């Protein structure tokens, strides 16, 4: 598998066969969202897809960059799938991964900054809000190794030690194989983040083994690797190592990538916020967080 | 010529022959900058290169995204070439073209915001500064049609009517054929901006004919068109119209495009500022504008 | 009148009497908005209030910095008053005044960037939108003299020469006397902008006389002058000239001024957009411009 | 002491006497910097100044908002004093406190983003840099309680657990009594951060007791409390509780606060970076971090 994608769905498509041993796949479609649930059931499936055993849900929605209403059926579908993959109860640490200064890698930090943090809303402060039952949420951007000197995994471990969440949600920008998926696809899984994923180079795993509590990862593809694009459209086998040094450092993004990221971060954070706080309507949540 | 580039230099390279009728080309190299001066002398040359008659100078410097000192030999070479292509005297309107909200298209507005505007520094205010002889400079970002409702050419015409500059400098992001040139090349020419150039789609010409005074255009390539990338690396003839709708809207940029634009805007604006105000040293200019 | 305010309403309050010769004043209140319409009818009124003859409407709404729903009764009241003070038909140039880099002075440019520009939406492009009858709108930020070398009035004149609007709307940050009004009050008038108004120092008038078409000015107070604050709370006569140099350069803002400006710009631009395009609902307009 | 200041120096001035029991004070002046070293030696001194026992150094420099050269004598004085108050050796965690979205409170996060993080630069990566002996530095912004759900003290504790620094440097915006000090004064102390300090409301102490390693705090006043301004200029006793609700939420800043913060963050981060890495010249450090 010589192209780069973080989407389990695209790995299945590449293999091209209906039945992959150790992998179950199920698709439901509506006008506004196509949902694919992939379950990697054992090591055979994991080897075939190059991803850990676990559940991967993909929600394909209308393009984020287009002008459209916010709280629509796409949103409802996305919120529902997030609600289904996270624990029903318990406190959470939402961690935004990636580099705020590199536009296509900024999804995580942008999302984290719009998460409705509630861990400090207790006692009198809670009474004032009028909510009866807020789930405890902590939100943080981990920064990137080159700017902080600490791995995202370390930052999450450090915060989890103090905040003691029941589970963790990470949000990150992903790479896709197909330009068609940029800004239209949300993947969520219960296996955490593995090395080499994402736009940047997170090198340490972030999963239950490394941080001690379950890790749900939510990601949106924002770039296609230049080599992958050439492979895909030229229809020939371009070996990555033959591309000039400079081309390897290239990424392919939609022309409207800044707008796309803005929309994607808004939609994803709102869906996470609503999935976490079932008591609050999307409209109220939007007002609370914008 | 079925690929996209705004660089006269790349068009010459594509034609591949040493001598193109109606075109003169001359290259000088030093350790820190390679300078190519292309002169399109008549309509034969213009037809061959698909660009108007005039002078095109390209300064290739060290990559902008790398960490390096600012006021180095690359800078000196760049400043010198800008000084050579602009009128020696006279007031100027510097217009930044492009969309501040689309990172690779934001070079123009970012540059314009760092231009040392002096038109209002006269009389007592001039005395206070201690400068004896400031050239009159007005700086402006034209915005983009979709956001303002006015063409860049209209905005420049409108401002020129009131400000009455002796000449105009435009700054714009360009498209290149080769990813090697992104963030390493500055092109300047005395022919203004022609339709279809730049990252966006400026549709009206901006040149002496349309705005009434000479127009010097300075640009830096920040993107490669996705189709061009495929063509170049795959070595086959990919017709643009065969690419899926979505791919046409894709652009290829360096991973560090945000940092590259930041550096390029700083370097270019400083070079323009110093070329315009020969009395002020680069170090003083940097202090005045940052 | 030794304190600083740009609000006609505060000038009336300061005079303290019910009836000022040459001034008519009328107030209507609802739960969500208090509306005061002041009409300066002749030079006696103009002298008394220190403002030109014309109409000044003030809409006092709920604080912008608080978290709240957007399209509420305050919004409806604001939109209605803007619709009442602008010409019913005709093309418009919306100009944002002020300095984007100084938070409390950034209302104008932030607002301008959210105006729905339509001047270029004609012919086929209009058909695609599905709107039958869009008013022609051009939107622009004038920048500030120190950064552009051109007066806001000059920039507006230059653009108006080319765009030829039937009228102009300016948006600007104002100074108030009372901290209570910051982020809660919108003033609109049909007299344009006069010297010394606003947070910055626009020195040239922007009105029908200087730019050739009617000028509607919309502003929101975002700062109180430090001297005014001392005067008001200390209840003594502090002469400005006795304050140390440094204090004169001080401004008083709410702690949440960044959030307040963000909200105020969103609300004001939406109200202007809806007042200009009566065909489009606020919800649709919000989707079109965000 | 009914006014608000975070500067030990202003507390001494307020007491007005030459000799305060338990407090030693020593001033040295040069053309470009005035340095005051205050030592609170025992609980009597601590009670008198309302601050913990420890050392407080204040460096008063030329205003940050003015246009001026960067690496000047003020800078050298500042770097020297920081070098003197931090441990000579050992790894460090630099934590920026405050809210990036509130301009006068953004000093900490802006500074942290310009700190030269080196903890990950080891082995081969270190060889490539050419430096022989980099001090291990981790840099982080703690965020604010309302946005993250976690106290700054908690975040620092969590990170320190993982990163295990030998000491911590915090950077924070302060409140001053006098507007004259805004943007001209840097205070550093070895006592950490105490409740109620800073522009925001950090409620938990950050000091050796709470985080386990020495804490050096560096701060710059960026605001004056509105009540303090009134008190100071009006010369009368304005009790805070008599000010209307709205006025209590007001802050007084220089008109050019955005520019001032930008400059202050650059200068302070460069001084910290150079104090930490004695091997690297200021010019090289500037190139490495901008």
XYZ file of N, CA, C and O in Angstrom, chain A residues 233-236, chain B residues 230-239:
56
model
N -3.964 10.394 -10.138
C -4.438 10.945 -11.392
C -3.622 10.469 -12.581
O -4.134 10.320 -13.677
N -2.354 10.242 -12.375
C -1.522 9.820 -13.492
C -1.722 8.333 -13.767
O -1.433 7.851 -14.851
N -2.215 7.620 -12.756
C -2.517 6.211 -12.957
C -1.287 5.344 -13.140
O -1.343 4.263 -13.690
N -0.159 5.839 -12.699
C 1.051 5.030 -12.808
C 1.693 4.926 -11.431
O 1.335 5.634 -10.509
N 0.968 17.121 -11.633
C 0.779 15.786 -12.201
C 1.516 15.692 -13.537
O 2.276 14.761 -13.790
N 1.314 16.696 -14.363
C 1.982 16.737 -15.651
C 3.488 16.586 -15.482
O 4.142 15.776 -16.120
N 4.013 17.391 -14.577
C 5.457 17.478 -14.450
C 6.076 16.188 -13.930
O 7.070 15.714 -14.456
N 5.495 15.639 -12.903
C 6.118 14.462 -12.301
C 5.743 13.178 -13.019
O 6.530 12.251 -13.096
N 4.527 13.120 -13.540
C 4.121 11.894 -14.194
C 4.693 11.836 -15.613
O 4.785 10.777 -16.213
N 5.071 13.002 -16.118
C 5.710 13.025 -17.429
C 4.759 12.667 -18.569
O 5.167 12.256 -19.637
N 3.473 12.757 -18.321
C 2.517 12.474 -19.394
C 1.605 13.665 -19.570
O 1.573 14.573 -18.740
N 0.875 13.662 -20.633
C 0.043 14.809 -20.948
C -1.324 14.682 -20.287
O -2.219 14.011 -20.770
N -1.448 15.275 -19.174
C -2.737 15.265 -18.484
C -3.506 16.509 -18.904
O -3.086 17.621 -18.621
N -4.595 16.331 -19.552
C -5.402 17.477 -19.948
C -6.195 17.943 -18.745
O -6.826 17.159 -18.045
